[in-house]
Amino acid sequence: KLLALLLALVMAMAMNISAFAATITVDNAIEEQTYTAYKLFDVTNAGAAYAYSTDNATLKNALEGQGFSFSKASTGDIWYVTEGPKEVENLAQYISSNLNSLDLAVADTAIGTKDSGENVTATFDNLDAGYYFVTSSVGSLCVLNTATDELTISDKNEQPTVEKKVTNEDPDSAEIGDTISFQITITAQPGAENYVLHDKLSEGLTLDASSIKVYVGTIENELDSDSYEIAFQEEDGCDFEVTFEKEYLDTIKETTTIIMTYNAILNEHATVNDPATNEAYLQYGEKSDVSTTPAETKTYIYDFELTKTDGEDNPLSGAEFKLYDTETGTTPIQFVIDNNTYRVATDDEILDSGVTTTDIISVDGNGKATILGLAGKNYWLEETKAPDGYNLLAERVQVEFKDGETPASGDFADPTVVNKAGAELPSTGGMGTTVIYIAGAALVIVAGVTLVVRRRMRAE
């Protein structure tokens, strides 16, 4: 887009050069941002074409060193000769990347100002006819010549952008204690100035500072650590900030993708009704007072209520369960208990001898227990102890998660686990066991009589 803009602007070279002072208006400007015009060349009419000269030895030598074409005029000046669109593109990119080293004088500055409507413009008045390079404090730029008394150009507002996402298999939810992997993508623009990425995690996320990595283009191409600096726990409330060095930003000659990856742990402060958020934005510009729209991720956790009943919907107490995240899993989930609420424990809590954790879920006197801190997926309950007088469940019970239209509307189907009374085995003196005993005794007597009869028959 930038190069297309440049090519469109240099078409003005086909117009007559004015001998009067010129005005350049930047349309679609950014309000309150500073635009700066640098004069590259003086311009005169040389018959059917235009000639461009400069008395800036630094600029002249630099351009000659880059292979741009020049020829001598009778006055001894150095004349810049354009040879086509590609050379204009190269000139634009070179000036952009080396602006601070070319000893260019500022011809004028202008501030983006809103008119009576919604349009924002920045105007340079009383410029000499010439070939100018215009840049803004947010890094957008263009090259042009003042071929008329008044020239209007459009700022395409090629501002940097920031996108953020979770790269886990489930990007929307996690269990407490899970590691969440984040990826931030910055689309950097030529003329980049003062790029500082700010990142803020909510209370439910704990940053793994050692996991921060920065890449260019792809995650296979790690950026040299000398190109940026990381600071933690800044005064503006951010958990960390990444400041990109000027020397690196000056090397950006075309739209460039900067990728940042890092991890955070979903901790015990995550709540069901308020997702854990991670927000990032890029501060940039000449005065570092412009920011991108914040990019945010949300990570949800869920809970369910377990109910234990008999076959007639009467609550049963005394049952115990273990919870698994797969149907055939062998490692039960560990919990921290708070008022009969079982919250998934973090690894640190499990390893902390001062924190009591358990893998046993016990229903209360009303046959209830709440399980908290789960991801949006199915789980399985295994009964390890049945209420007195009831049969232990032979199989695990699935706890089904119902996806909603949004992650916030997803929820579990609260399970009701039913126990059936066992077959009655009466106590001593009851007819149930008496019948068994009588039958057994009868069998013994019959066997004894049969044995005696057979011996007598053999003796005879």
PDB file of N, CA, C and O in Angstrom, residues 1-2 5-6 9 24-29 35 119-120 140-142 144 151-158:
ATOM      1  N   LYS A   1       0.828  -1.215   0.000  1.00  0.00           N
ATOM      2  CA  LYS A   1       0.000   0.000   0.000  1.00  0.00           C
ATOM      3  C   LYS A   1       0.860   1.262   0.000  1.00  0.00           C
ATOM      4  O   LYS A   1       0.572   2.248  -0.653  1.00  0.00           O
ATOM      5  N   LEU A   2       1.941   1.188   0.800  1.00  0.00           N
ATOM      6  CA  LEU A   2       2.819   2.341   0.898  1.00  0.00           C
ATOM      7  C   LEU A   2       3.474   2.630  -0.436  1.00  0.00           C
ATOM      8  O   LEU A   2       3.520   3.769  -0.908  1.00  0.00           O
ATOM      9  N   LEU A   5       1.164   4.141  -2.871  1.00  0.00           N
ATOM     10  CA  LEU A   5       0.972   5.554  -2.569  1.00  0.00           C
ATOM     11  C   LEU A   5       2.128   6.373  -3.116  1.00  0.00           C
ATOM     12  O   LEU A   5       1.939   7.427  -3.717  1.00  0.00           O
ATOM     13  N   LEU A   6       3.338   5.879  -2.930  1.00  0.00           N
ATOM     14  CA  LEU A   6       4.516   6.603  -3.408  1.00  0.00           C
ATOM     15  C   LEU A   6       4.473   6.781  -4.914  1.00  0.00           C
ATOM     16  O   LEU A   6       4.750   7.863  -5.442  1.00  0.00           O
ATOM     17  N   LEU A   9       2.004   9.352  -5.961  1.00  0.00           N
ATOM     18  CA  LEU A   9       2.407  10.718  -5.659  1.00  0.00           C
ATOM     19  C   LEU A   9       3.441  11.246  -6.647  1.00  0.00           C
ATOM     20  O   LEU A   9       3.398  12.404  -7.041  1.00  0.00           O
ATOM     21  N   ILE A  24       1.396  22.095   0.975  1.00  0.00           N
ATOM     22  CA  ILE A  24       1.130  20.654   0.954  1.00  0.00           C
ATOM     23  C   ILE A  24       0.141  20.354   2.073  1.00  0.00           C
ATOM     24  O   ILE A  24       0.374  20.708   3.225  1.00  0.00           O
ATOM     25  N   THR A  25      -0.965  19.706   1.735  1.00  0.00           N
ATOM     26  CA  THR A  25      -1.974  19.322   2.720  1.00  0.00           C
ATOM     27  C   THR A  25      -2.021  17.798   2.830  1.00  0.00           C
ATOM     28  O   THR A  25      -2.164  17.107   1.819  1.00  0.00           O
ATOM     29  N   VAL A  26      -1.886  17.301   4.034  1.00  0.00           N
ATOM     30  CA  VAL A  26      -2.021  15.868   4.284  1.00  0.00           C
ATOM     31  C   VAL A  26      -3.460  15.616   4.702  1.00  0.00           C
ATOM     32  O   VAL A  26      -3.901  16.071   5.765  1.00  0.00           O
ATOM     33  N   ASP A  27      -4.191  14.902   3.871  1.00  0.00           N
ATOM     34  CA  ASP A  27      -5.574  14.571   4.166  1.00  0.00           C
ATOM     35  C   ASP A  27      -5.629  13.236   4.901  1.00  0.00           C
ATOM     36  O   ASP A  27      -4.700  12.435   4.844  1.00  0.00           O
ATOM     37  N   ASN A  28      -6.739  12.988   5.619  1.00  0.00           N
ATOM     38  CA  ASN A  28      -6.899  11.748   6.385  1.00  0.00           C
ATOM     39  C   ASN A  28      -5.766  11.582   7.389  1.00  0.00           C
ATOM     40  O   ASN A  28      -5.283  10.476   7.640  1.00  0.00           O
ATOM     41  N   ALA A  29      -5.344  12.704   7.955  1.00  0.00           N
ATOM     42  CA  ALA A  29      -4.247  12.685   8.923  1.00  0.00           C
ATOM     43  C   ALA A  29      -4.735  12.148  10.269  1.00  0.00           C
ATOM     44  O   ALA A  29      -5.925  11.906  10.471  1.00  0.00           O
ATOM     45  N   TYR A  35       3.448  15.965  11.772  1.00  0.00           N
ATOM     46  CA  TYR A  35       3.947  15.621  10.438  1.00  0.00           C
ATOM     47  C   TYR A  35       5.132  16.535  10.138  1.00  0.00           C
ATOM     48  O   TYR A  35       5.090  17.738  10.420  1.00  0.00           O
ATOM     49  N   ASN A 119     -13.075  15.362   9.279  1.00  0.00           N
ATOM     50  CA  ASN A 119     -11.823  15.164   8.557  1.00  0.00           C
ATOM     51  C   ASN A 119     -10.663  15.811   9.314  1.00  0.00           C
ATOM     52  O   ASN A 119     -10.785  16.899   9.868  1.00  0.00           O
ATOM     53  N   VAL A 120      -9.528  15.125   9.328  1.00  0.00           N
ATOM     54  CA  VAL A 120      -8.329  15.628   9.986  1.00  0.00           C
ATOM     55  C   VAL A 120      -7.275  15.893   8.924  1.00  0.00           C
ATOM     56  O   VAL A 120      -6.986  15.031   8.090  1.00  0.00           O
ATOM     57  N   SER A 140       4.153   6.797   9.318  1.00  0.00           N
ATOM     58  CA  SER A 140       3.733   6.778   7.924  1.00  0.00           C
ATOM     59  C   SER A 140       4.532   7.824   7.166  1.00  0.00           C
ATOM     60  O   SER A 140       4.950   8.832   7.724  1.00  0.00           O
ATOM     61  N   LEU A 141       4.765   7.614   5.870  1.00  0.00           N
ATOM     62  CA  LEU A 141       5.662   8.511   5.138  1.00  0.00           C
ATOM     63  C   LEU A 141       5.317   8.521   3.663  1.00  0.00           C
ATOM     64  O   LEU A 141       4.595   7.680   3.159  1.00  0.00           O
ATOM     65  N   CYS A 142       5.875   9.490   2.960  1.00  0.00           N
ATOM     66  CA  CYS A 142       5.707   9.565   1.514  1.00  0.00           C
ATOM     67  C   CYS A 142       6.785  10.460   0.928  1.00  0.00           C
ATOM     68  O   CYS A 142       7.404  11.259   1.624  1.00  0.00           O
ATOM     69  N   LEU A 144       7.417  13.137  -2.405  1.00  0.00           N
ATOM     70  CA  LEU A 144       6.643  13.863  -3.402  1.00  0.00           C
ATOM     71  C   LEU A 144       7.408  15.099  -3.843  1.00  0.00           C
ATOM     72  O   LEU A 144       8.403  15.489  -3.240  1.00  0.00           O
ATOM     73  N   LEU A 151      -0.889  21.119  -3.204  1.00  0.00           N
ATOM     74  CA  LEU A 151      -0.871  19.681  -3.420  1.00  0.00           C
ATOM     75  C   LEU A 151      -1.459  19.001  -2.196  1.00  0.00           C
ATOM     76  O   LEU A 151      -1.105  19.336  -1.066  1.00  0.00           O
ATOM     77  N   THR A 152      -2.368  18.072  -2.424  1.00  0.00           N
ATOM     78  CA  THR A 152      -2.966  17.313  -1.330  1.00  0.00           C
ATOM     79  C   THR A 152      -2.577  15.849  -1.458  1.00  0.00           C
ATOM     80  O   THR A 152      -2.701  15.260  -2.534  1.00  0.00           O
ATOM     81  N   ILE A 153      -2.095  15.304  -0.377  1.00  0.00           N
ATOM     82  CA  ILE A 153      -1.782  13.874  -0.343  1.00  0.00           C
ATOM     83  C   ILE A 153      -2.621  13.235   0.757  1.00  0.00           C
ATOM     84  O   ILE A 153      -3.128  13.922   1.646  1.00  0.00           O
ATOM     85  N   SER A 154      -2.756  11.929   0.703  1.00  0.00           N
ATOM     86  CA  SER A 154      -3.565  11.223   1.699  1.00  0.00           C
ATOM     87  C   SER A 154      -2.672  10.340   2.539  1.00  0.00           C
ATOM     88  O   SER A 154      -1.922   9.519   2.013  1.00  0.00           O
ATOM     89  N   ASP A 155      -2.768  10.525   3.849  1.00  0.00           N
ATOM     90  CA  ASP A 155      -2.053   9.637   4.769  1.00  0.00           C
ATOM     91  C   ASP A 155      -2.835   8.339   4.870  1.00  0.00           C
ATOM     92  O   ASP A 155      -3.975   8.318   5.317  1.00  0.00           O
ATOM     93  N   LYS A 156      -2.222   7.253   4.435  1.00  0.00           N
ATOM     94  CA  LYS A 156      -2.894   5.958   4.461  1.00  0.00           C
ATOM     95  C   LYS A 156      -2.936   5.351   5.860  1.00  0.00           C
ATOM     96  O   LYS A 156      -3.471   4.264   6.062  1.00  0.00           O
ATOM     97  N   ASN A 157      -2.338   6.079   6.803  1.00  0.00           N
ATOM     98  CA  ASN A 157      -2.386   5.630   8.207  1.00  0.00           C
ATOM     99  C   ASN A 157      -1.934   4.179   8.364  1.00  0.00           C
ATOM    100  O   ASN A 157      -2.588   3.359   8.986  1.00  0.00           O
ATOM    101  N   GLU A 158      -0.791   3.868   7.773  1.00  0.00           N
ATOM    102  CA  GLU A 158      -0.240   2.519   7.911  1.00  0.00           C
ATOM    103  C   GLU A 158       0.360   2.384   9.305  1.00  0.00           C
ATOM    104  O   GLU A 158       1.562   2.435   9.503  1.00  0.00           O
TER     105      GLU A 158
END
